[in-house]
mmCIF file of C-alpha atoms in Angstrom:
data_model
loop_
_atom_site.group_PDB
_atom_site.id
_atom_site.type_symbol
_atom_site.label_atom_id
_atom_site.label_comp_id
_atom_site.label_asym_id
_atom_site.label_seq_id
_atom_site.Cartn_x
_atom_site.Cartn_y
_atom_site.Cartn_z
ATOM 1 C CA UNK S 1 20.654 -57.185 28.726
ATOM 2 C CA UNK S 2 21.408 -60.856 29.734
ATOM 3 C CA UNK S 3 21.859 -59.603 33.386
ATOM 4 C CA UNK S 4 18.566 -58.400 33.617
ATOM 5 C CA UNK S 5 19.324 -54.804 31.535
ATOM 6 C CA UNK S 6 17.996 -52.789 28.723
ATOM 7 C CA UNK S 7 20.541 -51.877 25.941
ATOM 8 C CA UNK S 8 19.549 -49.457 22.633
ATOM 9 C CA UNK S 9 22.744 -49.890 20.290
ATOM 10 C CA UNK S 10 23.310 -47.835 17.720
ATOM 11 C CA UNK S 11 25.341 -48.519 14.607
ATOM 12 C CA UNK S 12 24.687 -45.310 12.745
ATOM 13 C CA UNK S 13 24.796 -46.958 9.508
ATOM 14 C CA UNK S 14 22.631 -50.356 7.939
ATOM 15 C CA UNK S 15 25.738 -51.268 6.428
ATOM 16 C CA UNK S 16 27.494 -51.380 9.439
ATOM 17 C CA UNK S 17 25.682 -54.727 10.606
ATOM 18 C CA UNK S 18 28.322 -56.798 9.238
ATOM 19 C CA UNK S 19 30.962 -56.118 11.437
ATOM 20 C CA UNK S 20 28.745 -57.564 14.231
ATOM 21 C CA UNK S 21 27.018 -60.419 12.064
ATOM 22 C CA UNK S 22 27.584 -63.167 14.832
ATOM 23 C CA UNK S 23 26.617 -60.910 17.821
ATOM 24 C CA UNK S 24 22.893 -60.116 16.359
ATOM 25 C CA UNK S 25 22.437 -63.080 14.226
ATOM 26 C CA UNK S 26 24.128 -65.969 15.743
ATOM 27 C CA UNK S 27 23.945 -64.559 19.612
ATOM 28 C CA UNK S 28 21.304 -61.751 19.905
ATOM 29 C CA UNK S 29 18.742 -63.225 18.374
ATOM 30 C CA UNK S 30 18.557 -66.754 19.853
ATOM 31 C CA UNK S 31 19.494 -66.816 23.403
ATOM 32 C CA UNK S 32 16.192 -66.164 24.715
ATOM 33 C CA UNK S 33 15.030 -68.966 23.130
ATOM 34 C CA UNK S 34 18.056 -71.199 24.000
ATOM 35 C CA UNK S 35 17.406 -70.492 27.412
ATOM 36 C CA UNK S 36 13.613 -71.510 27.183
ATOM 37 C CA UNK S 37 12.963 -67.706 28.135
ATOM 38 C CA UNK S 38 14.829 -67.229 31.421
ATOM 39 C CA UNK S 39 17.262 -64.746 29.833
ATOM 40 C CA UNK S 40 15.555 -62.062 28.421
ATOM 41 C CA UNK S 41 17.212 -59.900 25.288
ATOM 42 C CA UNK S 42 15.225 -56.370 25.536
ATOM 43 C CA UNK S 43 17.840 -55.085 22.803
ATOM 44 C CA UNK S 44 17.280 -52.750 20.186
ATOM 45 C CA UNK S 45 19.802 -52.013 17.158
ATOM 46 C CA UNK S 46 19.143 -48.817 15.795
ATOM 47 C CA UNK S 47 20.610 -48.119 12.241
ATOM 48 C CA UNK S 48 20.616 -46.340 9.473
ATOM 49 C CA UNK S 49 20.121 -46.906 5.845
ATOM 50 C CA UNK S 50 22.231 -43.655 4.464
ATOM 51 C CA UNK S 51 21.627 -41.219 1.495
ATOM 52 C CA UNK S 52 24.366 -39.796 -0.016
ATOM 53 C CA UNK S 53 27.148 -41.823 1.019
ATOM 54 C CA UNK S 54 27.933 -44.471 -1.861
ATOM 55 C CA UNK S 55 28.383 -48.041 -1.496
ATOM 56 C CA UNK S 56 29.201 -48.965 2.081
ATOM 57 C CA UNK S 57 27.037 -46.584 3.811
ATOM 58 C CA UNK S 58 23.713 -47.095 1.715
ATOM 59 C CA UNK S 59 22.182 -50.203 1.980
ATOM 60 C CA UNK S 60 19.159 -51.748 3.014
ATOM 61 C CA UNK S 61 19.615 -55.228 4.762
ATOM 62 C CA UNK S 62 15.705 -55.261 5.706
ATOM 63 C CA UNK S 63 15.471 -58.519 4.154
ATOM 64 C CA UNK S 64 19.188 -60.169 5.708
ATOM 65 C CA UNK S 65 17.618 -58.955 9.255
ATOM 66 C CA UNK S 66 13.847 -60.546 8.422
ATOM 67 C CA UNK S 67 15.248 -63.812 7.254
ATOM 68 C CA UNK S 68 17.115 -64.114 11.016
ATOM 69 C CA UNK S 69 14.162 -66.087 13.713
ATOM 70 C CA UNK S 70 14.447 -64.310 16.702
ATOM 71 C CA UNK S 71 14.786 -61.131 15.440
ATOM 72 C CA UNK S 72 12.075 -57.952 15.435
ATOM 73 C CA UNK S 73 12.536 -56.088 12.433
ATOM 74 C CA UNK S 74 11.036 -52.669 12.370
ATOM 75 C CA UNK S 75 11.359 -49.487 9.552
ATOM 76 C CA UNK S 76 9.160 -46.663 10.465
ATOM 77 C CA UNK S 77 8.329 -43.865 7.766
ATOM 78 C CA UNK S 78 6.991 -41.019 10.016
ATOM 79 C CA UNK S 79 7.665 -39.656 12.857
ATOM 80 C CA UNK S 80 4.402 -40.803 14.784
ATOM 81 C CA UNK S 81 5.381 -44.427 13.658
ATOM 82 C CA UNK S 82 8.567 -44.207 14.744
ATOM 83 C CA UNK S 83 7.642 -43.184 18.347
ATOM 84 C CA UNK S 84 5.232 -45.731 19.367
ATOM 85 C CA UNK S 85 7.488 -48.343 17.756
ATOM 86 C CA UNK S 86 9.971 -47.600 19.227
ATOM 87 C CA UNK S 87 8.106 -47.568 22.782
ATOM 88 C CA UNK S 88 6.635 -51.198 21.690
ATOM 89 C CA UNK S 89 10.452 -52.102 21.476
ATOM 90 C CA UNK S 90 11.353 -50.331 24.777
ATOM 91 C CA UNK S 91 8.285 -52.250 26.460
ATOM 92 C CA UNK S 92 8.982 -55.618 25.259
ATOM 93 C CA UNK S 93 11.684 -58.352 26.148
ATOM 94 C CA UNK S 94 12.549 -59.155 21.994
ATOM 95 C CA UNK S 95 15.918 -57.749 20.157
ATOM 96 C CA UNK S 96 14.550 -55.482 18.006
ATOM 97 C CA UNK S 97 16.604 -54.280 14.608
ATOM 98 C CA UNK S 98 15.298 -50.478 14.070
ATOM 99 C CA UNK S 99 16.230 -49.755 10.779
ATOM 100 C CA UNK S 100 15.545 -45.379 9.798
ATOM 101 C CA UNK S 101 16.027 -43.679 6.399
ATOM 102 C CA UNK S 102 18.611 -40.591 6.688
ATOM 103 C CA UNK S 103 16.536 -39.354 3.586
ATOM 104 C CA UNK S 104 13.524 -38.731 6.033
ATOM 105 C CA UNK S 105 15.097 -37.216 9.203
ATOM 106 C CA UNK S 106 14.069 -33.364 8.255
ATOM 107 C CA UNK S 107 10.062 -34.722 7.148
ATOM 108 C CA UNK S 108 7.254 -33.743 9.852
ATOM 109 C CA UNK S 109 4.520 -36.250 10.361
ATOM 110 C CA UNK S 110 2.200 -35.487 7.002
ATOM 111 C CA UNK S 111 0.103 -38.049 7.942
ATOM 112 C CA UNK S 112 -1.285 -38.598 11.564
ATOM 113 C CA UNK S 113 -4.002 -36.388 12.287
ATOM 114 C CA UNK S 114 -2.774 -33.905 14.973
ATOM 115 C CA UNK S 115 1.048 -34.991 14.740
ATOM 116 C CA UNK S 116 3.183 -37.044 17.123
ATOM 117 C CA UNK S 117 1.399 -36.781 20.625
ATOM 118 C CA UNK S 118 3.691 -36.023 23.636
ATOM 119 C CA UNK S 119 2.049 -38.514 25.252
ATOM 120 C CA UNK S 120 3.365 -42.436 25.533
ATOM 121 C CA UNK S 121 1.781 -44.803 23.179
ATOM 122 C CA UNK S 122 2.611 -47.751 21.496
ATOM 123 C CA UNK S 123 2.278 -49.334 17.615
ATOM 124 C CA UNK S 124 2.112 -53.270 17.684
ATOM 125 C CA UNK S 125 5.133 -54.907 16.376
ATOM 126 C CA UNK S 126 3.490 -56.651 13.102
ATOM 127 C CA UNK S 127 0.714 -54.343 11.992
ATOM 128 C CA UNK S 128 0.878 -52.032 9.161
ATOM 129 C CA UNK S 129 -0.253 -48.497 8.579
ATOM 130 C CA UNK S 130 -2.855 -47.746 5.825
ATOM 131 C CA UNK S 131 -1.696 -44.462 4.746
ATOM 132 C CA UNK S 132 -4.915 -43.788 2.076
ATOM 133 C CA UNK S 133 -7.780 -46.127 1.250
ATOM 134 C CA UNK S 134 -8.245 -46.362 -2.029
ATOM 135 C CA UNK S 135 -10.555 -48.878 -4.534
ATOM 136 C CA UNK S 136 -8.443 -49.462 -7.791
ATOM 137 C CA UNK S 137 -4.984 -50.978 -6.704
ATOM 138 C CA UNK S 138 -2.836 -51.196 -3.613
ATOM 139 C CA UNK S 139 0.362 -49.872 -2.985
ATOM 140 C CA UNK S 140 3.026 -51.485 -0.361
ATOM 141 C CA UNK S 141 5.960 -49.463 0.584
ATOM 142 C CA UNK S 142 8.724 -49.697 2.707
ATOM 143 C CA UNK S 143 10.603 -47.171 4.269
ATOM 144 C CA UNK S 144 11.575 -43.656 1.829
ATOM 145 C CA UNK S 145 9.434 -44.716 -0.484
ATOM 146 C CA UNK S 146 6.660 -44.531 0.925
ATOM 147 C CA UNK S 147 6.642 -40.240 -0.064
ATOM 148 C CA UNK S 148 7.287 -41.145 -3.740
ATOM 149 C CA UNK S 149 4.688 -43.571 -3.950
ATOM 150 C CA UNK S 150 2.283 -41.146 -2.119
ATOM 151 C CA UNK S 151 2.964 -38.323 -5.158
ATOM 152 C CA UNK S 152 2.497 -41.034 -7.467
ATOM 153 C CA UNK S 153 -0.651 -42.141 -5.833
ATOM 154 C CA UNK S 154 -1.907 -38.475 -5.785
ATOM 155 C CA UNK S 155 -1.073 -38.040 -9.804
ATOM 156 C CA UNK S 156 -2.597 -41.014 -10.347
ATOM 157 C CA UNK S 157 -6.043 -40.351 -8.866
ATOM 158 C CA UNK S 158 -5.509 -36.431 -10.235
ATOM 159 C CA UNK S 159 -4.717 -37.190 -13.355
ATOM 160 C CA UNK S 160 -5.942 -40.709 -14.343
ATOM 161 C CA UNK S 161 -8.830 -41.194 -12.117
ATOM 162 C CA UNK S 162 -7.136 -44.040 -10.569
ATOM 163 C CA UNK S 163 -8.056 -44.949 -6.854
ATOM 164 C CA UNK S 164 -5.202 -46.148 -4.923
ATOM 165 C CA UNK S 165 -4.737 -47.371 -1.573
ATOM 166 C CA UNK S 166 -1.237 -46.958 0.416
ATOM 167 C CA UNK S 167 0.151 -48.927 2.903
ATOM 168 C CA UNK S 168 3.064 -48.543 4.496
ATOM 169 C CA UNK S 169 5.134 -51.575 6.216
ATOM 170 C CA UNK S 170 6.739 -49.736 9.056
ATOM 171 C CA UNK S 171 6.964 -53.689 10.823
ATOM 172 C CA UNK S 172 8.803 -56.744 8.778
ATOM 173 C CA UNK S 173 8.954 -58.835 11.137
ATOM 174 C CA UNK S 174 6.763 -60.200 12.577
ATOM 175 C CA UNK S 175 4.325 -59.262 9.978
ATOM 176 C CA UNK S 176 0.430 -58.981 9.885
ATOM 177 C CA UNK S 177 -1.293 -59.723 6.563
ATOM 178 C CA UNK S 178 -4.745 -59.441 7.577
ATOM 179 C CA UNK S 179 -4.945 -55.710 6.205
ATOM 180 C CA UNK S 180 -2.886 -56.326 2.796
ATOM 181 C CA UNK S 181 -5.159 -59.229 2.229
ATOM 182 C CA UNK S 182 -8.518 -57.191 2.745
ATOM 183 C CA UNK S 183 -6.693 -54.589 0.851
ATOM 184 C CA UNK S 184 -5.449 -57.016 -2.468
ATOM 185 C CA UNK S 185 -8.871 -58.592 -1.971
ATOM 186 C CA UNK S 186 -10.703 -55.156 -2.623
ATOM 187 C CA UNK S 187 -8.371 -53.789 -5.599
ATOM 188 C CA UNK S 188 -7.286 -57.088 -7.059
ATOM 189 C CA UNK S 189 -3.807 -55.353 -7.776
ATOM 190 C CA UNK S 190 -0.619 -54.702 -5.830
ATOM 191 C CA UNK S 191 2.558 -52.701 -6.474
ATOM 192 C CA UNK S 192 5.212 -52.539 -4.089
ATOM 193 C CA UNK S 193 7.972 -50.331 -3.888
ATOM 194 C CA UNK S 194 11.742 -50.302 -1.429
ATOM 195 C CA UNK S 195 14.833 -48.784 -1.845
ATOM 196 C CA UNK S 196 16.296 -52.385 -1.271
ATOM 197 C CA UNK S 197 17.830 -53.738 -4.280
ATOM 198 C CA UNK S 198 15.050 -55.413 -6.370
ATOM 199 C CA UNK S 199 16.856 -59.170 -6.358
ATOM 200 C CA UNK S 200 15.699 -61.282 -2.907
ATOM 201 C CA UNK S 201 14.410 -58.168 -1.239
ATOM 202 C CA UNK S 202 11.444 -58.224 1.699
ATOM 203 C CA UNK S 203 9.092 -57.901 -1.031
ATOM 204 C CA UNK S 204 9.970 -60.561 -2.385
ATOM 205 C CA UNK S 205 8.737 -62.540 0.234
ATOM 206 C CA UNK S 206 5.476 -60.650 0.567
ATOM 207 C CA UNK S 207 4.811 -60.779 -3.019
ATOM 208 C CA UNK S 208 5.005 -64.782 -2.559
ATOM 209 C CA UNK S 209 2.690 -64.827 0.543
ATOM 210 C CA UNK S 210 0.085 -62.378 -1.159
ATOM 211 C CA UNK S 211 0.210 -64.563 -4.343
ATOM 212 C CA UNK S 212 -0.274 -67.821 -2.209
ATOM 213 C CA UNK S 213 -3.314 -66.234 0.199
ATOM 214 C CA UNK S 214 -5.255 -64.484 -2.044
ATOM 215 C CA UNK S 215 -4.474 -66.399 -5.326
ATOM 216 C CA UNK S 216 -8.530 -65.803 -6.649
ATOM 217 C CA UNK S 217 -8.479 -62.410 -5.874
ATOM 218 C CA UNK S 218 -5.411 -61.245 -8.425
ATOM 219 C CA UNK S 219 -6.344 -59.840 -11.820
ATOM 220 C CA UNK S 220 -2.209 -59.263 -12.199
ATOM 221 C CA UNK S 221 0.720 -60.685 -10.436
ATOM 222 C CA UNK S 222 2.126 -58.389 -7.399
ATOM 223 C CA UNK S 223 4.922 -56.126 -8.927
ATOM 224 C CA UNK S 224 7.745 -54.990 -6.897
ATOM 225 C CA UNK S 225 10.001 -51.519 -8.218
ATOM 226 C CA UNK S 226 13.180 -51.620 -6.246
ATOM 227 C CA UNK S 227 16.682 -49.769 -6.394
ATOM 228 C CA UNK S 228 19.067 -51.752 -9.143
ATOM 229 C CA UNK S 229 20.830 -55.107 -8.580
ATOM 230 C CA UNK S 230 24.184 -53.178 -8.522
ATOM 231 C CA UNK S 231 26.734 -51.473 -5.765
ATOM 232 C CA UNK S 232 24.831 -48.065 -4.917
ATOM 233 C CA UNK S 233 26.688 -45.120 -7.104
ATOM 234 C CA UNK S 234 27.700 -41.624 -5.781
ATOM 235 C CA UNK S 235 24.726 -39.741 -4.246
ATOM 236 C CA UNK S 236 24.865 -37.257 -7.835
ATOM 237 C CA UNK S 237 23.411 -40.691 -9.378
ATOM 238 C CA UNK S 238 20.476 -41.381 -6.924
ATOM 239 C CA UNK S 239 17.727 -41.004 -9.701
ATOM 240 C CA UNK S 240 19.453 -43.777 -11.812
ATOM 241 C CA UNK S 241 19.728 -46.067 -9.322
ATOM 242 C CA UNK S 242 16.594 -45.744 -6.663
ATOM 243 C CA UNK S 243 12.865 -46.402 -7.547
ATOM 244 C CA UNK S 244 11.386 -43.188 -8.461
ATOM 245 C CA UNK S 245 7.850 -41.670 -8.677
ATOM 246 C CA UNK S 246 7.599 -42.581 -12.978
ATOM 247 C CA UNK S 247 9.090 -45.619 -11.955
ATOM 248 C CA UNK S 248 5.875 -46.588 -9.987
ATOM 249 C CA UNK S 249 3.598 -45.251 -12.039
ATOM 250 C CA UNK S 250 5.360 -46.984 -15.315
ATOM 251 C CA UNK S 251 5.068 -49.789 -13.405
ATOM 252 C CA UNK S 252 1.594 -49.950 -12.554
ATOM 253 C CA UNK S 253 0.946 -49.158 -16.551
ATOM 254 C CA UNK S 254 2.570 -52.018 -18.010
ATOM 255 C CA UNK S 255 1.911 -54.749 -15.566
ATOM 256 C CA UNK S 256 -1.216 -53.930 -13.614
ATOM 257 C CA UNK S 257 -3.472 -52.940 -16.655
ATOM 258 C CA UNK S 258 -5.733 -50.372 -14.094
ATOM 259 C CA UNK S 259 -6.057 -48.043 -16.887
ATOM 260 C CA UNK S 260 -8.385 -50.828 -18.611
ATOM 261 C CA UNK S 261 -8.689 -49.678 -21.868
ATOM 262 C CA UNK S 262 -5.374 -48.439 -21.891
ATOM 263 C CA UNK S 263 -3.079 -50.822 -24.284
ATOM 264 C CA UNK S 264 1.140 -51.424 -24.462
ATOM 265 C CA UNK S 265 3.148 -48.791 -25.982
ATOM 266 C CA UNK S 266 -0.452 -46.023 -25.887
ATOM 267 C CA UNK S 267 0.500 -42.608 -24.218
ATOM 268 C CA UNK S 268 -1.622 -41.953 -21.302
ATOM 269 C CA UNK S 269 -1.004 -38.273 -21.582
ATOM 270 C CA UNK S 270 -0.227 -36.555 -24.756
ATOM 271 C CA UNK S 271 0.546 -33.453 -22.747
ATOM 272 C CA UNK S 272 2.528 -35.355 -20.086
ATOM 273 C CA UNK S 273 5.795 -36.398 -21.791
ATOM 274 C CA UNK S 274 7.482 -38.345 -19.001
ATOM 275 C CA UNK S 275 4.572 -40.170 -18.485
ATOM 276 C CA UNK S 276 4.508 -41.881 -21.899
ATOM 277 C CA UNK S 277 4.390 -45.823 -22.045
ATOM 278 C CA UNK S 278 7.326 -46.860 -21.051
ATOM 279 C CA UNK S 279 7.723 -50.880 -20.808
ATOM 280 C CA UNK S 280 9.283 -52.081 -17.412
ATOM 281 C CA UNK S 281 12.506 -53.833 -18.682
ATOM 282 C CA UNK S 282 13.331 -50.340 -20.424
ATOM 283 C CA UNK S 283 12.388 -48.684 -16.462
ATOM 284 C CA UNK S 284 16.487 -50.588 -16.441
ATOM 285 C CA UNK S 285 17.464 -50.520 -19.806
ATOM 286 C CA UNK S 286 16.442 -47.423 -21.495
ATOM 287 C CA UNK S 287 19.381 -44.974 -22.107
ATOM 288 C CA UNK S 288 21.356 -48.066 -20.699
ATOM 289 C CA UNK S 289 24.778 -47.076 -22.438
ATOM 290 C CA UNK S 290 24.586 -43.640 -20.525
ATOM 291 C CA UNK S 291 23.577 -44.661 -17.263
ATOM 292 C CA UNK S 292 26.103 -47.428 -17.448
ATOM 293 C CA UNK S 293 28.706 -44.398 -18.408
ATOM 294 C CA UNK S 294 27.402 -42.791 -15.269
ATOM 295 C CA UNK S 295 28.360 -46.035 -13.131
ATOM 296 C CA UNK S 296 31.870 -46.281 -14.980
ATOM 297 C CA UNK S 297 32.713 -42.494 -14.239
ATOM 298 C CA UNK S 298 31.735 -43.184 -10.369
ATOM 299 C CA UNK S 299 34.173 -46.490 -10.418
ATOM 300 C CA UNK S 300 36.474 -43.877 -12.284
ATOM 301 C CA UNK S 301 35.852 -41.461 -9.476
ATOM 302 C CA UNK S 302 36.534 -44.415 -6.862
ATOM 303 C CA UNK S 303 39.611 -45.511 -9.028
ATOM 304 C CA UNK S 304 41.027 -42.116 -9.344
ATOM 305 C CA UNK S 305 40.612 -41.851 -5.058
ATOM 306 C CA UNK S 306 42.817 -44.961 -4.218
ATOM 307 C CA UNK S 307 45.485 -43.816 -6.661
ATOM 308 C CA UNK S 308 45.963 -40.963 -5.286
ATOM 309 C CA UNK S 309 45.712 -42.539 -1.427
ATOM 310 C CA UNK S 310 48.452 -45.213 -2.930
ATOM 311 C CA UNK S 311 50.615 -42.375 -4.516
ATOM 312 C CA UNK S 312 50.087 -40.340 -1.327
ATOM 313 C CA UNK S 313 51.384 -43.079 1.183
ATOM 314 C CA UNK S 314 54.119 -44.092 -0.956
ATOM 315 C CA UNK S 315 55.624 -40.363 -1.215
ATOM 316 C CA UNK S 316 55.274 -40.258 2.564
ATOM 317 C CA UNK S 317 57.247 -43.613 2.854
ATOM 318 C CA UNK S 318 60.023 -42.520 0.862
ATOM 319 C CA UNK S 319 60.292 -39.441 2.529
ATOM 320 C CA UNK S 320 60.669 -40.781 5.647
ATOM 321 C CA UNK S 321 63.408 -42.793 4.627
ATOM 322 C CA UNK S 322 64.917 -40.020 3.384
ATOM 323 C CA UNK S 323 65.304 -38.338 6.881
ATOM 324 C CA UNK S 324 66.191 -41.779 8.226
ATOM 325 C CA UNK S 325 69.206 -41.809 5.616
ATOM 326 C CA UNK S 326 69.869 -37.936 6.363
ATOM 327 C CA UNK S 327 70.282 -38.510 9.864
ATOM 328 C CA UNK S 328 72.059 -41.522 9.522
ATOM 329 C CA UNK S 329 74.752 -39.708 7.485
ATOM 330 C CA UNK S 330 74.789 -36.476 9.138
ATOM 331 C CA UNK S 331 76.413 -39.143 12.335
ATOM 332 C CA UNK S 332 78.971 -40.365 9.748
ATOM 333 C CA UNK S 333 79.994 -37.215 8.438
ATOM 334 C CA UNK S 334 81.186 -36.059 11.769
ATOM 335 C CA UNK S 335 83.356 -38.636 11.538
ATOM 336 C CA UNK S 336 84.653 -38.794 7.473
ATOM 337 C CA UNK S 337 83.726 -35.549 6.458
ATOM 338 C CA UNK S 338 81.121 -34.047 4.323
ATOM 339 C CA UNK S 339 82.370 -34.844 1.009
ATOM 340 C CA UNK S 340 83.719 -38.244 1.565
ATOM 341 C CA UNK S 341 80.345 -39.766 2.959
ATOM 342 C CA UNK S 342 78.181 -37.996 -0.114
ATOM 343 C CA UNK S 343 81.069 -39.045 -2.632
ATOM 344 C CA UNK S 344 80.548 -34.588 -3.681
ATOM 345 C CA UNK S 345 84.397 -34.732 -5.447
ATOM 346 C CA UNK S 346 83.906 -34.127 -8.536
ATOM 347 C CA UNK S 347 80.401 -32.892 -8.999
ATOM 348 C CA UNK S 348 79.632 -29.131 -10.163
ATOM 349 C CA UNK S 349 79.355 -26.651 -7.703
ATOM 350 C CA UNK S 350 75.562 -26.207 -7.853
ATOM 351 C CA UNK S 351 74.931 -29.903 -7.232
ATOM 352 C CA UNK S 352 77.065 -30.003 -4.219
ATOM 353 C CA UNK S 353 75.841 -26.806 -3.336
ATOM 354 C CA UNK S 354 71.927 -28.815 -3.955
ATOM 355 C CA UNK S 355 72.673 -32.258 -1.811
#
């Protein structure tokens, strides 16, 4: 790229960004600027934030990528999204981290009127994608989540009467508030939702610019539902550990108060079980001992897979020494005889008969 290239890099998997933490955060993303823009960087680093593959192939780094000046950070959703961001990358001279969700490769475009055109067409690096207008309360999502908050925005409005307005952050960085602020502004609520884990994710940081721009305009402070502050379990576990559709909507419930007249602990659906009051810290803790035994038979499961690797490798080692020895006495017994090098005088007939 530095000799006047283009490079797209692929590292199949989010997690996977460590191993090459100095060549995108220390080297990638600040050359351009060293130089005063004479070198140009068009990179982009495609990865992957897995499903199903446990703790080193599962994470979200969205927010360790945004923090890095220099960097474009972008996480598409759909498969129009995808396309012209990805041709905004192509087309520009900025390193461009473009993160996907393997738990979205097989979904069509649901959204986009007419699909994915075959023709070229870009998506501005910083703008956002309202999804569904709404009037009641806005919803932010990034990446995955932005098909569970869409069934929890259609229950809501089915269901509850509650207008909701989705937007989806398919650019981090740089990022556009002009929309979320006319959006917040409107609804005077805000619920965000990532599979990142909860503690210093993106939304974090949007949460804290939407509180500081648009202060007056809050009846409740922004919420954010995000995956638990822990090392992602087995894939069996998923609905333990990322945010899921009740998880919005219990959410929105306790902390939002768009119901109105609907008060802590009051059932917003006799009929509805799941969708009982449930208070947010309990969203964590509810059940806690069993989803905690859930954790501890994974780190069982883990435990149980480098025993056997260790117990594996050492019968291998002592089997090869074994043949070393063999050989090395099947030389001396041409010399001393059989029974004088394995010391057989003596023994019963069935153990010499067995060495």
């Amino acid at each position: 790229a530095m000799a006047g290239g283009r490079a797209i890099v692929e590292l199949m998997y989010a997690d996977f960004i460590g191993c090459a933490g100095d060549e995108i955060f220390n080297q990638l993303s600040k050359w351009q600027s060293m130089s005063a823009g004479i070198l140009k960087m068009p990179v982009i680093v495609r990865v992957s934030v897995g499903s199903k593959y446990g703790a080193q192939h599962s994470q979200d780094w969205t927010a360790l990528c945004s923090h890095i000046p220099g960097l474009k950070v972008c996480f598409p959703a759909t498969p129009y999204d995808a396309k012209g961001l990805m041709n905004a990358a192509l087309n520009g001279t900025d390193p461009v981290v473009f993160f996907e969700s393997q738990r979205i490769y097989d979904i069509g475009e649901k959204f986009h009127e007419g699909g994915v055109p075959e023709g070229e067409y870009e998506i501005e690096i910083g703008d956002v994608n309202i999804v569904k207008p709404g009037s009641d309360i806005t919803m932010i999502t990034i990446g995955a989540t932005l098909y569970r908050a869409y069934e929890a925005a259609k229950e809501l409005e089915e269901k509850y009467g509650v207008s909701v307005e989705l937007i989806n952050l398919h650019s981090l960085a740089p990022l556009d508030y002009t929309k979320i602020l006319e959006s917040v502004k409107k609804t005077g609520k805000v619920v965000m939702a990532s599979d990142a884990c909860a503690r210093g994710s993106f939304l974090d940081d949007v949460a804290k610019n939407i509180t500081e721009l648009a202060f007056d305009y809050l009846d409740a402070p922004p919420v954010i539902v995000g995956a638990q502050n822990w090392i992602t379990p087995p894939f069996e576990y998923d609905e333990f550990f990322f945010p899921q559709k009740e998880w919005i909507m219990d959410a929105i419930n306790e902390k939002t108060n768009v119901f109105g007249s609907v008060k802590p602990n009051q059932v917003l659906d006799n009929k509805d079980v799941r969708h009982e009051y449930i208070p947010w810290r309990e969203i964590y803790y509810d059940h806690w001992d069993e989803k905690m035994d859930i954790l501890k038979l994974g780190n069982r499961t883990y435990e149980r897979m480098l025993t056997g690797v260790i117990i594996a490798l050492l019968l291998i080692a002592i089997i090869n020494f074994i043949n070393l020895y063999m050989i090395y006495m099947m030389k001396r017994q041409k010399e001393y005889g059989i029974k004088k090098v394995f010391g057989l005088q003596g023994l019963p007939l069935f153990l010499q008969i067995w060495l």
